[in-house]
Structure formats: structure tokens, C-alpha cells
Amino acid sequence: MTTPSASSPDFKIFRYTTSAAPIPALQLQLSSTWSYVGSPLNPFSLPQSYHTWTRGTFIPNTGSILDLLLPFLTFLHNFMAESHLTHYCLSIRAQKANHDFDIPRWHVDRRFFDADFPSSVSPNIDDGEKKKKNPFQRGKLEVEMKPSSWKLATALIGPGTRFLVDGQRGRELYSSISTSHKLLRQKKGHYAVGPDHVCTSFRCLGCADMAESVRHELAAAIDDERLETVDVGSGEVVVFRVDGYNACDGEPAMHSEPDMSRGDRVFVHVVPGREEELRRLVEGWGMEFPRDWCVGVLQDLEV
């Protein structure tokens, strides 16, 4: 594995291209997503849904996204081989320029797999802490007796994801601010913080309002404390920790979408795991395994 260009206890950034290649002048027609769950893709025999997605998403004759995707897939598959994992969930998200993240949305990603799986693998990358407390050590991948609890992400076009270097402080701020908002709403008898309230796939209005309030206050607090941030650059990939169900569980990396007001973005994120982990994940969505699909574009119609 190459030497990381930036790191913290809960994330590491690697360069996966040896030189800065010219970026195709790709132009987006619309925002959409292509996803795949299964064994590593053959880049020279991609599923039909991928071609449907590219035709519906990008303006014709402006370049090929595959030229940018191939170097990342090469890195990813080598990375997977080192980690002894054979399957993944990969999504490519194309987003038109927007103002959704002019204010950062500092958050963590929850664990994707159930904790009842016996053993899996996580990247171990050195940060000077004891190995038993931190799975990121020595630039190598080592087996851990826990579900897969990490993720990879890169931006093929546009700005990369922003990470908080001091994730511990970010999680402390999140915990303090969210607890304060929950207590305030509890005093007002708000149903969204009641012990019997369940809000999962789609947030109710109360939960959405509270999340937005926490988002604004957390962004302001991080700015006030001048906490260091780092952006994943062009040709770079970040490997970061996911854990638990919110920022108070475990040691997940605190990150945010970048400011996307200046141009379009094509973003890739990958959740690696073992076959049984990915199979259970997809079957939980009511889908067959393996599976590929696209969202936001019209499917090809047979004539």
C-alpha cells in the first residue's frame, strides 16, 4: 500500500493515480446514481444498467466517465485483495451543482453490517496509538474479529469529501449539541424524542427539523474552535471508519459533503465486505444478490 498523503486516527487518504491525468470535459444532464453489489466488477464487461445510467446522465460526446473510474477500480481491487474481502457495494453518484451544502453537514456514517457476523477485515494504518484501540496501523490490512466497519470514497469529478482531523472533538461537540436539542424538545413534549418514537428510513418533520438545527449549530461550533479539516483531492481516495448508529457510538470519522455550488460532482463510495455480509444487506432491501441498478434515469425500452 502506498504512503498516505493525510491521516488521522479514523481516516487515511491515499493517492491512487501516479500522475495528474487530464479530466474529461464531461457534462451532466441530471443528477442520478448507479449502484452495484457483488464480487469485483470487470471494467471491460460492465452491467447493462451501467450503460443505461451513463447514457441518461452525461451529455453525449463530452467524454467517458470510465476513463476516470478505471484507475480507481484498479486501486480498489488491489486494496480488496490485501484485505481478503471479495465483495462490495459500490455507488456512483452524479450531482448537478447545488447549494445544499453551503453550510457543512458534519456527520458520521453508520455501520452497514450486523454485529453477529464472526470475523471480518479492517484497514490498519499507523497513528501512534495502541493497535488494540485503533485498527488503522502501519499502512497494512489486518484481520479483526468484528463486522466490516470501514468505507472508501473518492470524487471522480468535482470537490472531494471534507474530513475533520480531530474526529474525537467533533464527536464530542455533536454529542453535546444533539443532547441539548433533545432535552429542549423533551421539555416541550415533542414526540420525536419520546422513548417509543422510531424514525428510520424517512425522517419525520420533527426529526428533520432537529437534525437541521444540530447541523447549523455544529458547523458554527467547529468554525468557532477552528478545528482543522482536510479535503480529499483529485486522484485521491479516503479510507475511513464507520461505526455504530450515530456520532456517539464507537470512533467513526466525522465528515461532510463539500461545497457543491461551483460545479457538478461525480462521487464514488464503496462498502467492502464478505459475501454473506453483502448478501444479507441486499436481501434486507428486498433485492436479489448480486444486484445492479440505477436511479434517476429512464430505463432503455425494447422496441
CSV table of C-alpha atoms in Angstrom, one decimal:
chain,number,residue,atom,x,y,z
A,1,MET,CA,0.0,0.0,0.0
A,2,THR,CA,1.2,3.5,-0.8
A,3,THR,CA,2.1,6.1,1.9
A,4,PRO,CA,-1.0,8.1,2.9
A,5,SER,CA,-1.0,11.8,2.0
A,6,ALA,CA,-3.1,12.7,5.0
A,7,SER,CA,-4.4,10.9,8.1
A,8,SER,CA,-6.0,10.8,11.5
A,9,PRO,CA,-7.0,8.0,13.9
A,10,ASP,CA,-10.2,7.4,11.9
A,11,PHE,CA,-9.3,8.0,8.3
A,12,LYS,CA,-6.4,7.9,5.8
A,13,ILE,CA,-6.1,9.5,2.4
A,14,PHE,CA,-4.2,7.7,-0.4
A,15,ARG,CA,-3.3,8.8,-4.0
A,16,TYR,CA,-4.4,6.1,-6.4
A,17,THR,CA,-3.1,7.8,-9.6
A,18,THR,CA,0.6,8.1,-10.4
A,19,SER,CA,0.2,11.4,-12.3
A,20,ALA,CA,-2.4,14.0,-12.8
A,21,ALA,CA,-4.3,12.9,-15.9
A,22,PRO,CA,-6.4,15.5,-17.8
A,23,ILE,CA,-10.0,15.4,-16.7
A,24,PRO,CA,-12.5,14.8,-19.5
A,25,ALA,CA,-14.9,17.7,-20.2
A,26,LEU,CA,-17.9,15.6,-19.0
A,27,GLN,CA,-21.2,17.4,-18.6
A,28,LEU,CA,-24.1,16.2,-16.6
A,29,GLN,CA,-27.7,16.3,-17.9
A,30,LEU,CA,-29.2,15.5,-14.5
A,31,SER,CA,-28.4,14.1,-11.0
A,32,SER,CA,-28.6,10.3,-10.7
A,33,THR,CA,-27.0,7.2,-9.1
A,34,TRP,CA,-25.7,3.9,-10.3
A,35,SER,CA,-25.2,1.1,-7.7
A,36,TYR,CA,-23.8,-2.4,-7.7
A,37,VAL,CA,-23.5,-5.1,-5.1
A,38,GLY,CA,-21.5,-8.3,-5.8
A,39,SER,CA,-18.0,-9.5,-6.5
A,40,PRO,CA,-15.4,-7.1,-8.0
A,41,LEU,CA,-16.6,-5.6,-11.3
A,42,ASN,CA,-15.0,-6.5,-14.6
A,43,PRO,CA,-14.4,-3.0,-16.0
A,44,PHE,CA,-14.4,-4.4,-19.6
A,45,SER,CA,-17.8,-6.1,-19.1
A,46,LEU,CA,-20.0,-3.8,-17.0
A,47,PRO,CA,-23.7,-4.5,-16.4
A,48,GLN,CA,-26.2,-3.1,-18.8
A,49,SER,CA,-27.6,-0.8,-16.1
A,50,TYR,CA,-24.3,1.0,-16.0
A,51,HIS,CA,-24.5,1.9,-19.7
A,52,THR,CA,-28.1,2.9,-19.3
A,53,TRP,CA,-27.0,5.2,-16.5
A,54,THR,CA,-24.2,6.8,-18.4
A,55,ARG,CA,-26.4,7.5,-21.5
A,56,GLY,CA,-29.1,9.1,-19.4
A,57,THR,CA,-26.7,11.1,-17.1
A,58,PHE,CA,-24.0,12.6,-19.2
A,59,ILE,CA,-24.4,14.8,-22.3
A,60,PRO,CA,-23.3,12.8,-25.4
A,61,ASN,CA,-19.8,13.4,-26.8
A,62,THR,CA,-18.4,15.1,-23.7
A,63,GLY,CA,-16.1,12.3,-22.6
A,64,SER,CA,-16.3,9.0,-20.8
A,65,ILE,CA,-16.6,8.6,-17.0
A,66,LEU,CA,-15.0,5.2,-17.4
A,67,ASP,CA,-11.6,6.8,-18.1
A,68,LEU,CA,-11.7,8.3,-14.6
A,69,LEU,CA,-13.3,5.2,-13.0
A,70,LEU,CA,-10.7,2.6,-14.2
A,71,PRO,CA,-7.7,3.8,-12.1
A,72,PHE,CA,-9.9,3.9,-9.0
A,73,LEU,CA,-11.2,0.3,-9.7
A,74,THR,CA,-7.6,-0.9,-10.1
A,75,PHE,CA,-6.7,0.6,-6.7
A,76,LEU,CA,-9.9,-0.7,-5.1
A,77,HIS,CA,-9.4,-4.3,-6.3
A,78,ASN,CA,-5.8,-4.4,-5.1
A,79,PHE,CA,-6.9,-3.0,-1.8
A,80,MET,CA,-9.7,-5.6,-1.6
A,81,ALA,CA,-7.2,-8.4,-2.3
A,82,GLU,CA,-4.9,-7.2,0.5
A,83,SER,CA,-7.9,-7.1,2.9
A,84,HIS,CA,-9.0,-10.7,1.9
A,85,LEU,CA,-12.5,-9.4,1.1
A,86,THR,CA,-14.2,-10.5,-2.1
A,87,HIS,CA,-17.4,-8.4,-2.4
A,88,TYR,CA,-18.5,-4.8,-2.2
A,89,CYS,CA,-21.4,-2.4,-2.5
A,90,LEU,CA,-20.3,0.4,-4.9
A,91,SER,CA,-22.3,3.5,-5.8
A,92,ILE,CA,-21.5,6.3,-8.3
A,93,ARG,CA,-23.5,9.5,-7.6
A,94,ALA,CA,-23.7,12.2,-10.2
A,95,GLN,CA,-24.8,15.6,-8.8
A,96,LYS,CA,-25.6,18.8,-10.6
A,97,ALA,CA,-24.2,21.9,-8.9
A,98,ASN,CA,-26.4,22.9,-6.0
A,99,HIS,CA,-26.4,24.9,-2.7
A,100,ASP,CA,-27.4,22.0,-0.4
A,101,PHE,CA,-24.1,22.0,1.4
A,102,ASP,CA,-23.1,25.7,1.5
A,103,ILE,CA,-23.3,25.0,5.3
A,104,PRO,CA,-21.3,21.8,6.0
A,105,ARG,CA,-23.3,18.7,7.2
A,106,TRP,CA,-20.9,17.3,9.7
A,107,HIS,CA,-21.9,13.7,10.4
A,108,VAL,CA,-20.7,10.1,10.6
A,109,ASP,CA,-21.7,7.0,8.6
A,110,ARG,CA,-23.3,4.2,10.5
A,111,ARG,CA,-22.1,0.6,10.3
A,112,PHE,CA,-23.6,-1.3,7.4
A,113,PHE,CA,-23.4,-4.8,8.7
A,114,ASP,CA,-24.9,-6.6,11.7
A,115,ALA,CA,-22.6,-7.3,14.6
A,116,ASP,CA,-23.4,-11.0,14.7
A,117,PHE,CA,-21.0,-11.8,11.9
A,118,PRO,CA,-18.0,-13.6,13.3
A,119,SER,CA,-14.9,-12.1,11.6
A,120,SER,CA,-14.0,-9.6,9.0
A,121,VAL,CA,-11.2,-7.2,8.0
A,122,SER,CA,-10.5,-3.6,8.5
A,123,PRO,CA,-7.6,-1.4,7.3
A,124,ASN,CA,-4.8,-0.9,9.9
A,125,ILE,CA,-3.0,2.3,9.4
A,126,ASP,CA,-0.5,3.7,11.9
A,127,ASP,CA,-1.4,6.7,14.0
A,128,GLY,CA,0.9,6.0,17.0
A,129,GLU,CA,-1.9,4.6,19.2
A,130,LYS,CA,-2.1,1.1,20.5
A,131,LYS,CA,-3.2,-1.5,18.0
A,132,LYS,CA,-6.0,-2.9,20.1
A,133,LYS,CA,-7.6,0.6,20.4
A,134,ASN,CA,-7.2,1.6,16.7
A,135,PRO,CA,-7.5,-0.6,13.6
A,136,PHE,CA,-5.6,2.0,11.4
A,137,GLN,CA,-2.0,0.9,11.8
A,138,ARG,CA,1.3,0.5,9.8
A,139,GLY,CA,-0.2,1.0,6.3
A,140,LYS,CA,-1.3,-2.6,6.3
A,141,LEU,CA,-4.5,-4.5,6.4
A,142,GLU,CA,-5.1,-7.0,9.3
A,143,VAL,CA,-7.9,-9.2,10.3
A,144,GLU,CA,-10.2,-8.1,13.1
A,145,MET,CA,-12.9,-10.1,14.8
A,146,LYS,CA,-15.7,-7.7,14.0
A,147,PRO,CA,-18.1,-6.8,11.2
A,148,SER,CA,-16.6,-4.7,8.3
A,149,SER,CA,-16.5,-1.2,9.7
A,150,TRP,CA,-14.9,1.0,7.1
A,151,LYS,CA,-15.6,2.6,3.7
A,152,LEU,CA,-13.8,4.1,0.7
A,153,ALA,CA,-14.7,7.3,-1.1
A,154,THR,CA,-13.4,9.4,-4.0
A,155,ALA,CA,-14.6,12.2,-6.3
A,156,LEU,CA,-14.0,11.5,-10.0
A,157,ILE,CA,-15.2,15.0,-10.9
A,158,GLY,CA,-15.6,18.0,-8.6
A,159,PRO,CA,-14.6,18.5,-5.0
A,160,GLY,CA,-13.8,15.7,-2.6
A,161,THR,CA,-15.3,14.9,0.8
A,162,ARG,CA,-14.2,17.0,3.7
A,163,PHE,CA,-12.9,15.4,6.9
A,164,LEU,CA,-12.4,16.7,10.4
A,165,VAL,CA,-8.9,15.8,11.6
A,166,ASP,CA,-9.8,15.8,15.3
A,167,GLY,CA,-12.7,13.5,14.9
A,168,GLN,CA,-12.9,12.9,18.7
A,169,ARG,CA,-13.6,16.6,19.3
A,170,GLY,CA,-16.1,16.7,16.5
A,171,ARG,CA,-18.0,13.7,18.0
A,172,GLU,CA,-17.9,15.4,21.5
A,173,LEU,CA,-19.4,18.6,20.0
A,174,TYR,CA,-22.1,16.6,18.2
A,175,SER,CA,-23.0,14.7,21.3
A,176,SER,CA,-23.2,17.9,23.4
A,177,ILE,CA,-25.3,19.8,20.8
A,178,SER,CA,-27.6,17.0,19.9
A,179,THR,CA,-28.3,16.1,23.6
A,180,SER,CA,-29.1,19.8,24.3
A,181,HIS,CA,-31.6,19.9,21.4
A,182,LYS,CA,-33.2,16.6,22.5
A,183,LEU,CA,-33.6,17.8,26.1
A,184,LEU,CA,-35.1,21.1,24.9
A,185,ARG,CA,-37.7,19.3,22.8
A,186,GLN,CA,-38.3,16.8,25.5
A,187,LYS,CA,-39.3,19.6,27.9
A,188,LYS,CA,-41.8,20.7,25.3
A,189,GLY,CA,-43.2,17.2,25.0
A,190,HIS,CA,-42.0,16.8,21.4
A,191,TYR,CA,-43.0,13.3,20.1
A,192,ALA,CA,-39.8,12.9,18.1
A,193,VAL,CA,-37.6,12.4,21.2
A,194,GLY,CA,-40.0,10.2,23.1
A,195,PRO,CA,-38.8,6.7,24.1
A,196,ASP,CA,-41.3,5.0,21.7
A,197,HIS,CA,-40.6,7.1,18.7
A,198,VAL,CA,-39.0,5.3,15.7
A,199,CYS,CA,-37.8,7.3,12.7
A,200,THR,CA,-35.6,5.2,10.3
A,201,SER,CA,-35.8,5.3,6.5
A,202,PHE,CA,-37.6,8.6,6.2
A,203,ARG,CA,-37.3,11.3,8.8
A,204,CYS,CA,-40.4,12.7,10.2
A,205,LEU,CA,-40.8,16.5,10.3
A,206,GLY,CA,-39.8,16.7,13.9
A,207,CYS,CA,-36.6,14.7,13.5
A,208,ALA,CA,-35.7,16.6,10.3
A,209,ASP,CA,-36.1,19.9,12.0
A,210,MET,CA,-34.0,18.9,14.9
A,211,ALA,CA,-31.3,17.5,12.6
A,212,GLU,CA,-31.1,20.8,10.7
A,213,SER,CA,-30.8,22.7,13.9
A,214,VAL,CA,-28.0,20.5,15.1
A,215,ARG,CA,-26.3,20.8,11.7
A,216,HIS,CA,-26.2,24.6,11.8
A,217,GLU,CA,-25.0,24.8,15.4
A,218,LEU,CA,-22.4,22.1,14.9
A,219,ALA,CA,-21.0,23.8,11.8
A,220,ALA,CA,-20.7,27.1,13.7
A,221,ALA,CA,-19.1,25.4,16.7
A,222,ILE,CA,-16.4,23.7,14.5
A,223,ASP,CA,-15.7,27.0,12.9
A,224,ASP,CA,-15.5,28.8,16.2
A,225,GLU,CA,-13.0,26.3,17.5
A,226,ARG,CA,-11.1,26.5,14.2
A,227,LEU,CA,-10.8,22.7,14.0
A,228,GLU,CA,-8.6,21.5,11.2
A,229,THR,CA,-10.2,20.0,8.2
A,230,VAL,CA,-8.8,18.2,5.1
A,231,ASP,CA,-10.3,17.7,1.7
A,232,VAL,CA,-9.9,14.5,-0.4
A,233,GLY,CA,-8.2,15.8,-3.6
A,234,SER,CA,-8.4,14.8,-7.2
A,235,GLY,CA,-7.0,11.4,-7.8
A,236,GLU,CA,-7.1,10.5,-4.1
A,237,VAL,CA,-9.3,8.1,-2.1
A,238,VAL,CA,-10.1,8.1,1.6
A,239,VAL,CA,-10.5,5.0,3.7
A,240,PHE,CA,-12.5,5.9,6.8
A,241,ARG,CA,-14.1,4.3,9.8
A,242,VAL,CA,-17.8,3.8,10.2
A,243,ASP,CA,-19.4,2.5,13.4
A,244,GLY,CA,-22.5,2.4,15.5
A,245,TYR,CA,-25.7,4.3,14.7
A,246,ASN,CA,-24.7,7.9,15.4
A,247,ALA,CA,-21.7,10.0,16.3
A,248,CYS,CA,-21.8,8.9,19.9
A,249,ASP,CA,-21.1,5.2,19.1
A,250,GLY,CA,-17.5,4.0,18.5
A,251,GLU,CA,-15.0,6.1,16.7
A,252,PRO,CA,-16.4,6.9,13.2
A,253,ALA,CA,-14.8,9.6,11.1
A,254,MET,CA,-16.6,12.9,11.2
A,255,HIS,CA,-17.0,14.3,7.6
A,256,SER,CA,-19.2,16.5,5.4
A,257,GLU,CA,-20.1,16.9,1.8
A,258,PRO,CA,-18.1,19.7,0.1
A,259,ASP,CA,-19.5,23.0,-1.1
A,260,MET,CA,-21.0,22.0,-4.5
A,261,SER,CA,-22.2,25.4,-5.6
A,262,ARG,CA,-19.3,25.9,-8.1
A,263,GLY,CA,-19.8,22.9,-10.4
A,264,ASP,CA,-21.0,19.3,-10.9
A,265,ARG,CA,-19.7,16.4,-8.9
A,266,VAL,CA,-19.4,12.7,-9.6
A,267,PHE,CA,-18.7,10.8,-6.4
A,268,VAL,CA,-18.0,7.1,-5.7
A,269,HIS,CA,-18.3,5.3,-2.4
A,270,VAL,CA,-17.6,1.7,-1.6
A,271,VAL,CA,-18.6,-0.5,1.3
A,272,PRO,CA,-16.5,-3.6,1.2
A,273,GLY,CA,-17.4,-6.8,3.0
A,274,ARG,CA,-17.7,-10.6,2.8
A,275,GLU,CA,-20.2,-12.3,0.6
A,276,GLU,CA,-22.5,-13.2,3.4
A,277,GLU,CA,-22.5,-9.6,4.7
A,278,LEU,CA,-23.4,-8.1,1.4
A,279,ARG,CA,-25.9,-10.8,0.6
A,280,ARG,CA,-27.8,-10.1,3.9
A,281,LEU,CA,-27.6,-6.4,3.2
A,282,VAL,CA,-29.2,-6.6,-0.2
A,283,GLU,CA,-31.8,-9.2,0.8
A,284,GLY,CA,-32.8,-6.8,3.6
A,285,TRP,CA,-33.6,-4.3,0.9
A,286,GLY,CA,-35.9,-6.9,-0.8
A,287,MET,CA,-33.4,-7.5,-3.7
A,288,GLU,CA,-31.7,-10.5,-5.2
A,289,PHE,CA,-27.9,-10.9,-4.9
A,290,PRO,CA,-25.9,-9.9,-6.7
A,291,ARG,CA,-27.7,-6.8,-7.9
A,292,ASP,CA,-27.1,-3.6,-10.0
A,293,TRP,CA,-29.5,-0.7,-10.6
A,294,CYS,CA,-29.7,3.0,-11.5
A,295,VAL,CA,-31.9,5.7,-10.0
A,296,GLY,CA,-32.9,9.0,-11.7
A,297,VAL,CA,-32.6,8.0,-15.4
A,298,LEU,CA,-35.1,6.4,-17.7
A,299,GLN,CA,-34.6,2.7,-18.4
A,300,ASP,CA,-33.9,1.6,-22.0
A,301,LEU,CA,-37.1,0.3,-23.7
A,302,GLU,CA,-37.1,-2.6,-26.1
A,303,VAL,CA,-38.8,-1.8,-29.4
